[in-house]
Coordinates of C-alpha atoms in Angstrom, one line a residue:
M1 CA 2.4 230.9 159.0
T2 CA 0.9 231.6 155.4
D3 CA -2.9 232.3 156.8
F4 CA -1.5 234.3 159.6
H5 CA 0.1 236.7 156.8
N6 CA -2.6 236.3 154.7
D7 CA -5.4 237.4 156.9
R8 CA -2.8 240.4 157.8
D9 CA -3.1 241.1 154.0
A10 CA -6.7 240.9 153.6
E11 CA -6.8 243.2 156.7
R12 CA -4.7 246.0 155.0
S13 CA -6.7 249.4 154.5
T14 CA -6.2 252.3 151.7
H15 CA -7.5 255.5 150.8
F16 CA -11.0 256.1 149.1
G17 CA -10.6 260.0 149.1
Y18 CA -10.3 261.3 152.8
Q19 CA -12.0 257.4 153.9
S20 CA -10.1 254.5 155.0
V21 CA -11.1 251.5 153.8
P22 CA -10.2 247.6 153.2
E23 CA -7.8 247.5 150.1
S24 CA -10.7 245.0 148.8
Q25 CA -13.0 246.9 148.6
K26 CA -11.3 250.4 146.9
A27 CA -12.5 249.0 143.5
Q28 CA -15.9 248.4 143.4
K29 CA -16.4 251.6 145.3
V30 CA -14.4 253.5 142.9
A31 CA -16.7 251.1 140.3
E32 CA -19.6 252.4 142.0
V33 CA -18.5 256.4 141.5
F34 CA -18.2 255.9 137.8
H35 CA -21.7 253.7 136.8
S36 CA -22.9 256.7 138.7
V37 CA -21.5 259.4 136.6
A38 CA -21.0 257.6 133.3
A39 CA -24.1 258.4 131.1
K40 CA -22.9 262.2 132.0
Y41 CA -19.2 262.0 132.6
D42 CA -18.2 263.7 129.4
L43 CA -20.5 266.5 130.2
M44 CA -19.0 266.9 133.1
N45 CA -15.6 267.0 132.1
D46 CA -16.5 270.2 130.0
L47 CA -18.3 272.0 132.5
M48 CA -15.7 271.4 135.5
S49 CA -12.9 272.0 133.3
A50 CA -14.3 274.4 131.0
G51 CA -13.5 272.8 128.5
I52 CA -9.7 272.4 128.7
H53 CA -9.7 268.9 129.5
R54 CA -9.4 268.2 125.5
L55 CA -6.0 270.4 124.9
W56 CA -5.1 268.5 128.4
K57 CA -5.5 265.5 126.5
R58 CA -4.3 266.8 122.6
I59 CA -1.0 267.4 124.4
T60 CA -0.5 264.2 125.9
I61 CA -1.6 262.8 122.0
E62 CA 1.1 264.8 121.0
L63 CA 4.2 263.9 123.1
S64 CA 2.8 260.0 122.9
G65 CA 4.9 260.1 119.3
A66 CA 2.4 258.0 118.1
R67 CA 3.0 256.4 114.6
V68 CA 1.1 255.0 112.0
G69 CA 0.9 251.2 112.8
N70 CA 1.7 251.6 116.0
R71 CA 0.1 249.7 118.8
I72 CA -1.4 251.9 121.8
L73 CA -2.9 250.9 125.1
D74 CA -5.2 253.2 126.4
I75 CA -5.9 252.8 130.3
A76 CA -8.9 254.5 132.2
G77 CA -9.8 254.9 128.0
G78 CA -13.4 256.2 129.4
T79 CA -15.2 257.5 127.5
G80 CA -12.8 257.0 124.2
D81 CA -11.3 260.7 123.9
L82 CA -7.7 259.8 123.2
T83 CA -8.9 256.5 121.6
R84 CA -10.4 258.3 119.0
Q85 CA -7.6 260.3 117.8
F86 CA -4.7 257.4 118.2
S87 CA -7.2 255.2 116.4
R88 CA -7.0 257.9 113.5
I89 CA -3.1 258.4 114.2
V90 CA -2.6 254.4 113.9
G91 CA -4.3 254.2 110.9
P92 CA -5.4 250.6 109.4
T93 CA -2.2 248.7 109.8
G94 CA -2.3 249.8 113.8
E95 CA -4.2 249.0 116.9
V96 CA -5.5 251.0 119.7
V97 CA -6.9 248.9 123.2
L98 CA -9.5 250.9 125.2
A99 CA -9.3 249.6 128.6
D100 CA -11.3 250.2 131.3
I101 CA -11.9 248.4 134.5
N102 CA -15.2 249.8 134.9
A103 CA -18.3 248.1 132.8
S104 CA -20.2 250.9 132.5
M105 CA -17.4 253.3 131.3
L106 CA -16.4 250.6 128.8
E107 CA -20.1 250.6 127.4
V108 CA -20.3 254.5 126.8
G109 CA -17.0 254.1 125.2
R110 CA -17.7 251.7 123.0
D111 CA -21.3 253.3 122.3
R112 CA -19.8 256.4 121.5
L113 CA -17.1 255.7 119.1
L114 CA -19.6 253.4 117.3
D115 CA -21.9 256.1 116.9
K116 CA -18.7 258.4 115.7
G117 CA -18.2 255.2 113.0
V118 CA -14.4 254.9 114.6
S119 CA -14.0 251.2 115.3
G120 CA -11.9 249.2 112.8
N121 CA -8.7 249.6 114.4
I122 CA -10.0 249.3 118.0
R123 CA -10.3 247.1 120.7
F124 CA -12.2 247.3 123.9
V125 CA -11.2 245.0 126.9
Q126 CA -12.4 245.3 130.7
A127 CA -9.2 245.2 132.8
D128 CA -7.2 246.0 135.9
A129 CA -4.5 248.7 135.3
E130 CA -2.7 246.6 138.1
K131 CA -2.8 242.9 136.2
L132 CA -2.9 244.3 132.2
P133 CA -4.2 240.9 130.7
F134 CA -1.9 241.4 127.8
P135 CA 1.5 240.0 126.4
D136 CA 5.3 241.6 127.5
N137 CA 6.7 243.9 124.6
H138 CA 3.4 244.3 123.1
F139 CA 2.4 248.1 123.0
D140 CA 4.9 251.1 121.6
V141 CA 2.7 253.3 123.5
V142 CA 0.4 253.3 126.8
T143 CA -2.0 256.0 128.4
I144 CA -3.9 256.2 131.4
A145 CA -5.7 259.9 131.9
F146 CA -7.6 260.8 134.8
G147 CA -7.3 256.8 135.7
L148 CA -4.1 256.4 138.2
R149 CA -5.5 258.1 141.0
N150 CA -8.0 255.6 141.4
V151 CA -5.7 252.6 141.2
T152 CA -5.4 250.8 144.9
H153 CA -1.7 249.6 144.3
K154 CA 0.0 252.0 141.7
E155 CA 3.1 250.9 141.7
D156 CA 1.7 247.3 140.7
A157 CA 0.0 249.1 138.0
L158 CA 3.1 251.0 136.7
R159 CA 4.8 247.5 136.9
S160 CA 2.3 246.0 134.9
M161 CA 2.2 249.2 132.0
L162 CA 6.2 248.6 131.9
R163 CA 5.9 245.2 131.5
V164 CA 3.6 245.5 128.8
L165 CA 5.5 247.8 126.6
K166 CA 8.2 247.3 123.8
P167 CA 11.5 248.0 124.6
G168 CA 11.6 251.7 124.2
G169 CA 8.2 252.3 124.4
R170 CA 6.4 255.1 126.2
L171 CA 4.1 255.6 129.0
L172 CA 2.6 259.0 129.5
V173 CA 0.4 259.8 132.6
L174 CA -1.9 262.8 132.8
E175 CA -3.4 263.2 136.2
F176 CA -4.8 266.1 138.2
S177 CA -1.9 267.1 140.5
K178 CA -0.4 269.8 143.1
P179 CA -1.0 273.1 141.7
T180 CA 2.7 275.4 141.7
N181 CA 0.8 278.7 142.9
A182 CA -0.6 279.4 146.7
L183 CA -3.3 281.7 145.8
L184 CA -4.5 279.0 142.9
S185 CA -4.1 276.2 145.6
R186 CA -6.4 278.1 147.7
A187 CA -9.3 278.8 144.7
Y188 CA -8.8 275.4 143.7
D189 CA -9.5 273.9 147.0
V190 CA -12.9 276.6 147.1
Y191 CA -13.6 275.0 143.5
S192 CA -13.2 271.7 144.6
F193 CA -14.7 271.1 147.3
N194 CA -17.6 273.7 147.5
I195 CA -18.7 274.5 143.7
L196 CA -17.8 271.4 142.0
P197 CA -20.1 268.9 144.4
T198 CA -22.8 271.3 143.9
M199 CA -22.7 271.0 139.7
G200 CA -22.0 267.1 140.2
K201 CA -25.6 267.1 142.3
L202 CA -27.1 269.6 139.4
I203 CA -26.0 267.2 136.6
T204 CA -26.1 263.7 137.5
Q205 CA -27.8 264.0 141.0
D206 CA -24.5 262.6 142.7
A207 CA -22.7 265.0 144.9
D208 CA -21.1 262.6 146.9
S209 CA -19.1 260.9 143.4
Y210 CA -17.9 264.3 142.9
R211 CA -17.0 265.0 146.6
Y212 CA -14.9 261.5 146.1
L213 CA -13.4 263.6 142.9
A214 CA -11.8 266.2 144.7
E215 CA -10.3 264.0 147.7
S216 CA -8.7 261.5 145.5
I217 CA -6.7 264.4 144.0
R218 CA -5.6 265.6 147.0
M219 CA -4.3 262.1 148.5
H220 CA -2.6 261.6 144.5
P221 CA 1.2 261.8 145.2
D222 CA 2.5 265.1 143.8
Q223 CA 4.5 265.5 140.7
E224 CA 8.1 264.7 142.4
T225 CA 6.3 262.1 144.2
L226 CA 4.9 260.2 141.0
K227 CA 8.2 260.4 139.2
A228 CA 10.1 258.8 141.4
M229 CA 7.3 256.5 141.5
M230 CA 8.1 255.6 138.0
S231 CA 11.2 255.7 138.0
E232 CA 11.6 253.1 140.7
A233 CA 8.8 250.8 138.7
G234 CA 11.9 251.1 136.0
F235 CA 11.3 253.5 133.8
E236 CA 14.1 255.6 132.4
R237 CA 14.1 259.0 131.2
V238 CA 11.1 260.3 133.7
T239 CA 9.8 263.9 133.0
Y240 CA 6.7 266.0 133.9
H241 CA 5.3 268.8 132.2
N242 CA 3.0 271.4 134.7
M243 CA -0.5 272.4 132.7
T244 CA -2.7 275.3 134.2
G245 CA -0.7 276.0 137.0
G246 CA 0.4 272.3 137.7
I247 CA -3.3 271.5 138.6
V248 CA -3.0 268.5 136.2
A249 CA 0.7 267.5 134.8
L250 CA 1.2 264.9 131.9
H251 CA 4.3 262.5 133.1
R252 CA 6.0 260.6 130.5
G253 CA 8.4 257.7 131.2
I254 CA 10.6 255.3 128.2
K255 CA 11.0 251.8 129.1
P256 CA 14.6 250.4 129.0

């Protein structure tokens, strides 16, 4: 019976953009996307959002409540935008862990921060959000910016984040979401499926990765669904803030 159950688990499918793939293959496919775009990731973020992603991240930091001496985990930290600011806030008595499942992104982030002279209170850890390799009740703040939609089992990741937070600790999920205006939604679709892949091809010679980006955003849970998922995982006082008309939403939850 156990062998039969394991066989069934191995055959389960999940979405990779609009494709259906075996769950065991999704992490590798996502890794290939980010390996392809890592070197031009920051440039593409600035072009795709006209620089607005910096404002979204600044609001995330403000609502995190980070303080001097805090211990902070930045999951899917990529090229280190949030980590750099958190490092400045927590100071020499605090610690920031930049974690990413993708070695290419982690390397780019580490090199970028070292080049800027930011390293004293930062650790770099290659880690899977679903199975975080940290002790229980360890962090004051956990953030994941534009990473949750790429996780295969989002519920497992949310429970893992809850586990490593201290009681009273805060999780902030910054992610693309669902526009609240029908006209904006239509314009956003045209941009996502026509302009974005073309831009990706011109800048990174990779249209497919940015086509996946657009598809993965559409497959991600909407604002209310993600709020319910966070509550189900055990977070309390879960709220969200729509930004840029709901194109991006910032969810916040507290560990009881």
